[in-house]
Amino acid sequence: MKRIYWFYDINKKNLNVAGGKGANLGEMVKAKFPVPPGFIVSSGTYFEFIDKLHLREKISKILDGLDVDDSAKLQEAAKKAQKLITSAKISPKVAKEIEEAYDELTHTVGEAPLVAVRSSATAEDLPDASFAGQQSTFLNITRNNLVESVVGCWASLFTARAIFYRVQQKFDHMKVGIAVVIQKMIQSESSGVMFTTHPTGESDVMIIEAVYGLGEGIVSGMYTPDHYEVEPSSWNLSNKEISSQERMITLDKTEGAKEFEVSPEKQALQKLEDQKIIELAKLGKKIEKHYSSPQDIEWAYEKGKMYIVQSRAVTTLPKDRKRHEDEAIVKMMKPFLKGLAASPGIADGPVNMIKDASEIDKIKNGDVLVTGMTNPDMVPAMKRAAAIVTNEGGMTSHAAIVSRELGVPAVVGTKNATKVLKQGEIITVDGKRGMVYKGEMKNLLISKVPEEAKREANSGAHTWIPTATKIMVNLASPSEAVRVASKDVDGVGLLRAEFIVADIGVHPKEAIATGKKDEFIEKLATGVAQIVEAFWPRPVIYRSFDFKTNEYRSLKGGDKYEHHENNPMMGYRGAMRAIVDRDVFDIEIKMFKKIREELGFKNLWLMMPFIRTIEEIREIKSILKEEGLLGNRDFKFFVMAEVPSVALMIDEFAKEVDGFSIGSNDLTQLTLGADRDNENLASTFDERDPAVLKSLEMIITGAKRNGCYVSICGQAPSVYPEIVEHLVRWGVDSVSINPDVIERTRKIVAQMELKVLLENTRKRE
Ligand code: PEP
Ligand code: MG
């Protein structure tokens, strides 16, 4: 039996000999990818060791019939099995062979290298079970402690966690082998992971994450890495989020891998230069091509050179991407159970049900504790749980209070969780929204807002200035939602639905005529769901379709339904269409019900565009009342103030609605009689014109006079910061702007609020 294999002796088929990690490193060396040099102690060596020293029988005896749900017994068995391995004496011949291989490596690299000694189990990186991170790795090892580290890897096959995982996955303990990879250490200046295809299956996006120092910090979640996105079709670096990193793991001469402080001037910098990011992405695509499948890669960068230290197939990619994306969001995201959002956070894990405190030993780290109602004796188990779901209890129940204290996501008061959930099934608990989903989090496309927000906050990019005036954002594209939601914004002040519809590509009437109304609703809901979810619990003001006839006509089937108009800007558009084309408005109403009632996102509010008369508002309101939307305390009904009639009759209009949002684009065009799209009128079309400012003032002060909420979502405050000053002075409740001017606007608003306060104080003096 051969004990030592060099990487170049091995390929991906040698899983049994070299384990998953080793086989893939061999495969990559063969294909000439930059892998640090090294060798493998074969799994046969491990089997020989346990057989010769009769450990196989002894360990089997310890594990046979072990109840892995009994955490005390599991721990004890794990300790015993590991002790058997670490205290057994490895044969001097085998030890010598390993050390000789090390000497040869020394010869190859020209000096006695520090090595990484890495477990490579024969059951890891399999298509349906990654076993990721189950076994040990030892870093910065020298010849002196090399053999001991190899034995350490063997012993790590019997940690409580590994034993438990194998039982869950129905693997035979004694059949799983373990090879050990011994490889020259890369003392990386930065390192990280790369997904050659977005883990959610989003096409044309590669993801790279980077930290300073060794990559251990990323995998264990100790540090928030930089996050880069690259589009492989153009090699464009499409997104960069830099996280400030205060500590890093790196080599200490005497103590090995250790945490050090990152020097203050480096903390907030980008961990990998743009050009290197693209270089790495290109390398990743080559590896993906070599394997003919998307890869999850670990990389390390040292002294100007990039190394690949691991590659494995991404196992969670949806097979049929597009279909999966649609379904994942609307169908799979449909909560299976709803309750009270008792403790925020999202986590997934296997359901573990207990009747009372006498069963708390059953709860293991990472389980979702499901029970009727918690009591104080359950706290030790609640601490171990990834999440908590109860039948009973309210926001002030013990379960809710304690889980908030412990920082464990919890949904309480579901009424029948213990009845409808099954022992052992994987669920995702969203404690922020009070929802429970079936399946793993990564398959649900649950957004990562908290992490993203943390990342942005860490980056120092935010001012986080509190302002009394809300800063909202204009948003049209669902794919931007998570990124924009991580910024310092109070919600979406204008969701322009036309972009989602343009993406669907079909005229709504055509969809209805061809029996595809439900599909249309589903697609619209998918887009909106991504936005309300990312922004939850902040409000998202959805504006009903405001296509002009010429725009509608460009959708599939559009020419059948849209007349040619000489002046579409002032034509058949806005709220009046919702009344006349009631069948089309019904699509939006059904979408609203889906999102607000089925999915439970009550942060979706409605705004009607291009209101011309009070009668229009009344008609719309009667439809909404009929449909059961109006009259809910958590539903708000807004209209756009963008036709001068609203400014002129603001007191009358204000009595009919919850709030206004000023469409300064249309309002300017109609106040000045200057077509907003006509370049010959560009210099006349100016929101700073006194007549336009007068209209803004009338609307804002008029709305406030009537106790009505008032915002603005036209371009004016995004383009002309000086207009923001007026808006605050007149008493605007919020300004909704483009995502790129959030910071600037918040600052101006804060300054103006102080200035107005100061002026008022002086006036009183
Ligand atoms: C506006 O008119 O200012 C507005 C926000 O709406 P749109 O630009 O979509 O017409
Ligand atoms: Mg408008």
mmCIF file with all atom_site columns, N, CA, C and O in Angstrom, residues 167-197:
data_model
loop_
_atom_site.group_PDB
_atom_site.id
_atom_site.type_symbol
_atom_site.label_atom_id
_atom_site.label_alt_id
_atom_site.label_comp_id
_atom_site.label_asym_id
_atom_site.label_entity_id
_atom_site.label_seq_id
_atom_site.pdbx_PDB_ins_code
_atom_site.Cartn_x
_atom_site.Cartn_y
_atom_site.Cartn_z
_atom_site.occupancy
_atom_site.B_iso_or_equiv
_atom_site.pdbx_formal_charge
_atom_site.auth_seq_id
_atom_site.auth_comp_id
_atom_site.auth_asym_id
_atom_site.auth_atom_id
_atom_site.pdbx_PDB_model_num
ATOM 1   N N  . VAL A 1 167 ? -24.022 10.318 11.456  1.00 0.00 ? 167 VAL A N  1
ATOM 2   C CA . VAL A 1 167 ? -25.245 9.577  11.788  1.00 0.00 ? 167 VAL A CA 1
ATOM 3   C C  . VAL A 1 167 ? -26.428 10.187 11.024  1.00 0.00 ? 167 VAL A C  1
ATOM 4   O O  . VAL A 1 167 ? -27.230 9.479  10.416  1.00 0.00 ? 167 VAL A O  1
ATOM 5   N N  . GLN A 1 168 ? -26.490 11.519 11.052  1.00 0.00 ? 168 GLN A N  1
ATOM 6   C CA . GLN A 1 168 ? -27.576 12.210 10.335  1.00 0.00 ? 168 GLN A CA 1
ATOM 7   C C  . GLN A 1 168 ? -27.570 11.868 8.849   1.00 0.00 ? 168 GLN A C  1
ATOM 8   O O  . GLN A 1 168 ? -28.606 11.705 8.232   1.00 0.00 ? 168 GLN A O  1
ATOM 9   N N  . GLN A 1 169 ? -26.377 11.817 8.275   1.00 0.00 ? 169 GLN A N  1
ATOM 10  C CA . GLN A 1 169 ? -26.265 11.589 6.829   1.00 0.00 ? 169 GLN A CA 1
ATOM 11  C C  . GLN A 1 169 ? -26.185 10.099 6.488   1.00 0.00 ? 169 GLN A C  1
ATOM 12  O O  . GLN A 1 169 ? -25.965 9.728  5.348   1.00 0.00 ? 169 GLN A O  1
ATOM 13  N N  . LYS A 1 170 ? -26.298 9.254  7.519   1.00 0.00 ? 170 LYS A N  1
ATOM 14  C CA . LYS A 1 170 ? -26.283 7.797  7.357   1.00 0.00 ? 170 LYS A CA 1
ATOM 15  C C  . LYS A 1 170 ? -24.984 7.290  6.715   1.00 0.00 ? 170 LYS A C  1
ATOM 16  O O  . LYS A 1 170 ? -25.000 6.502  5.767   1.00 0.00 ? 170 LYS A O  1
ATOM 17  N N  . PHE A 1 171 ? -23.864 7.779  7.186   1.00 0.00 ? 171 PHE A N  1
ATOM 18  C CA . PHE A 1 171 ? -22.562 7.261  6.760   1.00 0.00 ? 171 PHE A CA 1
ATOM 19  C C  . PHE A 1 171 ? -22.046 6.316  7.852   1.00 0.00 ? 171 PHE A C  1
ATOM 20  O O  . PHE A 1 171 ? -22.219 6.600  9.030   1.00 0.00 ? 171 PHE A O  1
ATOM 21  N N  . ASP A 1 172 ? -21.395 5.218  7.413   1.00 0.00 ? 172 ASP A N  1
ATOM 22  C CA . ASP A 1 172 ? -20.807 4.290  8.370   1.00 0.00 ? 172 ASP A CA 1
ATOM 23  C C  . ASP A 1 172 ? -19.511 4.904  8.918   1.00 0.00 ? 172 ASP A C  1
ATOM 24  O O  . ASP A 1 172 ? -18.594 5.209  8.169   1.00 0.00 ? 172 ASP A O  1
ATOM 25  N N  . HIS A 1 173 ? -19.441 5.036  10.257  1.00 0.00 ? 173 HIS A N  1
ATOM 26  C CA . HIS A 1 173 ? -18.274 5.688  10.874  1.00 0.00 ? 173 HIS A CA 1
ATOM 27  C C  . HIS A 1 173 ? -16.963 5.068  10.425  1.00 0.00 ? 173 HIS A C  1
ATOM 28  O O  . HIS A 1 173 ? -15.988 5.758  10.168  1.00 0.00 ? 173 HIS A O  1
ATOM 29  N N  . MET A 1 174 ? -16.938 3.750  10.393  1.00 0.00 ? 174 MET A N  1
ATOM 30  C CA . MET A 1 174 ? -15.659 3.098  10.174  1.00 0.00 ? 174 MET A CA 1
ATOM 31  C C  . MET A 1 174 ? -15.331 2.942  8.697   1.00 0.00 ? 174 MET A C  1
ATOM 32  O O  . MET A 1 174 ? -14.255 2.499  8.342   1.00 0.00 ? 174 MET A O  1
ATOM 33  N N  . LYS A 1 175 ? -16.256 3.319  7.853   1.00 0.00 ? 175 LYS A N  1
ATOM 34  C CA . LYS A 1 175 ? -15.959 3.250  6.416   1.00 0.00 ? 175 LYS A CA 1
ATOM 35  C C  . LYS A 1 175 ? -15.435 4.574  5.874   1.00 0.00 ? 175 LYS A C  1
ATOM 36  O O  . LYS A 1 175 ? -14.824 4.614  4.813   1.00 0.00 ? 175 LYS A O  1
ATOM 37  N N  . VAL A 1 176 ? -15.721 5.633  6.594   1.00 0.00 ? 176 VAL A N  1
ATOM 38  C CA . VAL A 1 176 ? -15.224 6.934  6.141   1.00 0.00 ? 176 VAL A CA 1
ATOM 39  C C  . VAL A 1 176 ? -13.727 6.998  6.419   1.00 0.00 ? 176 VAL A C  1
ATOM 40  O O  . VAL A 1 176 ? -13.287 6.771  7.544   1.00 0.00 ? 176 VAL A O  1
ATOM 41  N N  . GLY A 1 177 ? -12.951 7.249  5.374   1.00 0.00 ? 177 GLY A N  1
ATOM 42  C CA . GLY A 1 177 ? -11.500 7.332  5.543   1.00 0.00 ? 177 GLY A CA 1
ATOM 43  C C  . GLY A 1 177 ? -11.061 8.775  5.636   1.00 0.00 ? 177 GLY A C  1
ATOM 44  O O  . GLY A 1 177 ? -11.854 9.699  5.393   1.00 0.00 ? 177 GLY A O  1
ATOM 45  N N  . ILE A 1 178 ? -9.816  8.968  6.018   1.00 0.00 ? 178 ILE A N  1
ATOM 46  C CA . ILE A 1 178 ? -9.322  10.338 6.044   1.00 0.00 ? 178 ILE A CA 1
ATOM 47  C C  . ILE A 1 178 ? -7.876  10.385 5.552   1.00 0.00 ? 178 ILE A C  1
ATOM 48  O O  . ILE A 1 178 ? -7.014  9.679  6.064   1.00 0.00 ? 178 ILE A O  1
ATOM 49  N N  . ALA A 1 179 ? -7.677  11.160 4.512   1.00 0.00 ? 179 ALA A N  1
ATOM 50  C CA . ALA A 1 179 ? -6.320  11.413 4.043   1.00 0.00 ? 179 ALA A CA 1
ATOM 51  C C  . ALA A 1 179 ? -5.883  12.735 4.661   1.00 0.00 ? 179 ALA A C  1
ATOM 52  O O  . ALA A 1 179 ? -6.711  13.477 5.208   1.00 0.00 ? 179 ALA A O  1
ATOM 53  N N  . VAL A 1 180 ? -4.598  13.019 4.613   1.00 0.00 ? 180 VAL A N  1
ATOM 54  C CA . VAL A 1 180 ? -4.123  14.279 5.175   1.00 0.00 ? 180 VAL A CA 1
ATOM 55  C C  . VAL A 1 180 ? -3.274  15.003 4.125   1.00 0.00 ? 180 VAL A C  1
ATOM 56  O O  . VAL A 1 180 ? -2.365  14.415 3.545   1.00 0.00 ? 180 VAL A O  1
ATOM 57  N N  . VAL A 1 181 ? -3.643  16.254 3.893   1.00 0.00 ? 181 VAL A N  1
ATOM 58  C CA . VAL A 1 181 ? -2.906  17.064 2.924   1.00 0.00 ? 181 VAL A CA 1
ATOM 59  C C  . VAL A 1 181 ? -1.814  17.831 3.668   1.00 0.00 ? 181 VAL A C  1
ATOM 60  O O  . VAL A 1 181 ? -2.088  18.442 4.711   1.00 0.00 ? 181 VAL A O  1
ATOM 61  N N  . ILE A 1 182 ? -0.606  17.761 3.163   1.00 0.00 ? 182 ILE A N  1
ATOM 62  C CA . ILE A 1 182 ? 0.489   18.535 3.770   1.00 0.00 ? 182 ILE A CA 1
ATOM 63  C C  . ILE A 1 182 ? 1.025   19.455 2.684   1.00 0.00 ? 182 ILE A C  1
ATOM 64  O O  . ILE A 1 182 ? 1.441   18.996 1.616   1.00 0.00 ? 182 ILE A O  1
ATOM 65  N N  . GLN A 1 183 ? 0.958   20.732 2.948   1.00 0.00 ? 183 GLN A N  1
ATOM 66  C CA . GLN A 1 183 ? 1.141   21.685 1.868   1.00 0.00 ? 183 GLN A CA 1
ATOM 67  C C  . GLN A 1 183 ? 1.867   22.919 2.381   1.00 0.00 ? 183 GLN A C  1
ATOM 68  O O  . GLN A 1 183 ? 1.621   23.366 3.507   1.00 0.00 ? 183 GLN A O  1
ATOM 69  N N  . LYS A 1 184 ? 2.739   23.450 1.551   1.00 0.00 ? 184 LYS A N  1
ATOM 70  C CA . LYS A 1 184 ? 3.476   24.653 1.942   1.00 0.00 ? 184 LYS A CA 1
ATOM 71  C C  . LYS A 1 184 ? 2.489   25.758 2.327   1.00 0.00 ? 184 LYS A C  1
ATOM 72  O O  . LYS A 1 184 ? 1.534   26.026 1.594   1.00 0.00 ? 184 LYS A O  1
ATOM 73  N N  . MET A 1 185 ? 2.712   26.352 3.490   1.00 0.00 ? 185 MET A N  1
ATOM 74  C CA . MET A 1 185 ? 1.838   27.442 3.945   1.00 0.00 ? 185 MET A CA 1
ATOM 75  C C  . MET A 1 185 ? 2.033   28.679 3.078   1.00 0.00 ? 185 MET A C  1
ATOM 76  O O  . MET A 1 185 ? 3.166   29.045 2.778   1.00 0.00 ? 185 MET A O  1
ATOM 77  N N  . ILE A 1 186 ? 0.940   29.311 2.749   1.00 0.00 ? 186 ILE A N  1
ATOM 78  C CA . ILE A 1 186 ? 1.027   30.621 2.116   1.00 0.00 ? 186 ILE A CA 1
ATOM 79  C C  . ILE A 1 186 ? 0.744   31.636 3.218   1.00 0.00 ? 186 ILE A C  1
ATOM 80  O O  . ILE A 1 186 ? -0.323  31.589 3.836   1.00 0.00 ? 186 ILE A O  1
ATOM 81  N N  . GLN A 1 187 ? 1.691   32.494 3.496   1.00 0.00 ? 187 GLN A N  1
ATOM 82  C CA . GLN A 1 187 ? 1.474   33.516 4.544   1.00 0.00 ? 187 GLN A CA 1
ATOM 83  C C  . GLN A 1 187 ? 0.756   34.683 3.875   1.00 0.00 ? 187 GLN A C  1
ATOM 84  O O  . GLN A 1 187 ? 1.348   35.706 3.539   1.00 0.00 ? 187 GLN A O  1
ATOM 85  N N  . SER A 1 188 ? -0.508  34.475 3.643   1.00 0.00 ? 188 SER A N  1
ATOM 86  C CA . SER A 1 188 ? -1.219  35.404 2.768   1.00 0.00 ? 188 SER A CA 1
ATOM 87  C C  . SER A 1 188 ? -1.348  36.803 3.349   1.00 0.00 ? 188 SER A C  1
ATOM 88  O O  . SER A 1 188 ? -1.652  36.968 4.531   1.00 0.00 ? 188 SER A O  1
ATOM 89  N N  . GLU A 1 189 ? -1.135  37.776 2.485   1.00 0.00 ? 189 GLU A N  1
ATOM 90  C CA . GLU A 1 189 ? -1.411  39.167 2.877   1.00 0.00 ? 189 GLU A CA 1
ATOM 91  C C  . GLU A 1 189 ? -2.920  39.359 2.852   1.00 0.00 ? 189 GLU A C  1
ATOM 92  O O  . GLU A 1 189 ? -3.504  40.038 3.661   1.00 0.00 ? 189 GLU A O  1
ATOM 93  N N  . SER A 1 190 ? -3.563  38.728 1.865   1.00 0.00 ? 190 SER A N  1
ATOM 94  C CA . SER A 1 190 ? -5.021  38.666 1.882   1.00 0.00 ? 190 SER A CA 1
ATOM 95  C C  . SER A 1 190 ? -5.431  37.314 1.327   1.00 0.00 ? 190 SER A C  1
ATOM 96  O O  . SER A 1 190 ? -4.656  36.660 0.629   1.00 0.00 ? 190 SER A O  1
ATOM 97  N N  . SER A 1 191 ? -6.645  36.920 1.656   1.00 0.00 ? 191 SER A N  1
ATOM 98  C CA . SER A 1 191 ? -7.108  35.616 1.210   1.00 0.00 ? 191 SER A CA 1
ATOM 99  C C  . SER A 1 191 ? -8.624  35.613 1.284   1.00 0.00 ? 191 SER A C  1
ATOM 100 O O  . SER A 1 191 ? -9.221  36.550 1.809   1.00 0.00 ? 191 SER A O  1
ATOM 101 N N  . GLY A 1 192 ? -9.223  34.561 0.782   1.00 0.00 ? 192 GLY A N  1
ATOM 102 C CA . GLY A 1 192 ? -10.674 34.529 0.844   1.00 0.00 ? 192 GLY A CA 1
ATOM 103 C C  . GLY A 1 192 ? -11.282 33.429 0.010   1.00 0.00 ? 192 GLY A C  1
ATOM 104 O O  . GLY A 1 192 ? -10.624 32.435 -0.283  1.00 0.00 ? 192 GLY A O  1
ATOM 105 N N  . VAL A 1 193 ? -12.532 33.658 -0.357  1.00 0.00 ? 193 VAL A N  1
ATOM 106 C CA . VAL A 1 193 ? -13.260 32.652 -1.120  1.00 0.00 ? 193 VAL A CA 1
ATOM 107 C C  . VAL A 1 193 ? -13.787 33.286 -2.411  1.00 0.00 ? 193 VAL A C  1
ATOM 108 O O  . VAL A 1 193 ? -13.859 34.502 -2.528  1.00 0.00 ? 193 VAL A O  1
ATOM 109 N N  . MET A 1 194 ? -14.130 32.418 -3.338  1.00 0.00 ? 194 MET A N  1
ATOM 110 C CA . MET A 1 194 ? -14.694 32.904 -4.608  1.00 0.00 ? 194 MET A CA 1
ATOM 111 C C  . MET A 1 194 ? -15.759 31.910 -5.067  1.00 0.00 ? 194 MET A C  1
ATOM 112 O O  . MET A 1 194 ? -15.538 30.704 -5.009  1.00 0.00 ? 194 MET A O  1
ATOM 113 N N  . PHE A 1 195 ? -16.887 32.435 -5.484  1.00 0.00 ? 195 PHE A N  1
ATOM 114 C CA . PHE A 1 195 ? -17.894 31.604 -6.147  1.00 0.00 ? 195 PHE A CA 1
ATOM 115 C C  . PHE A 1 195 ? -17.841 31.946 -7.624  1.00 0.00 ? 195 PHE A C  1
ATOM 116 O O  . PHE A 1 195 ? -18.063 33.105 -7.988  1.00 0.00 ? 195 PHE A O  1
ATOM 117 N N  . THR A 1 196 ? -17.573 30.954 -8.453  1.00 0.00 ? 196 THR A N  1
ATOM 118 C CA . THR A 1 196 ? -17.422 31.280 -9.874  1.00 0.00 ? 196 THR A CA 1
ATOM 119 C C  . THR A 1 196 ? -18.767 31.571 -10.515 1.00 0.00 ? 196 THR A C  1
ATOM 120 O O  . THR A 1 196 ? -18.844 32.102 -11.613 1.00 0.00 ? 196 THR A O  1
ATOM 121 N N  . THR A 1 197 ? -19.838 31.210 -9.836  1.00 0.00 ? 197 THR A N  1
ATOM 122 C CA . THR A 1 197 ? -21.191 31.578 -10.257 1.00 0.00 ? 197 THR A CA 1
ATOM 123 C C  . THR A 1 197 ? -21.916 31.959 -8.968  1.00 0.00 ? 197 THR A C  1
ATOM 124 O O  . THR A 1 197 ? -21.631 31.384 -7.927  1.00 0.00 ? 197 THR A O  1
#
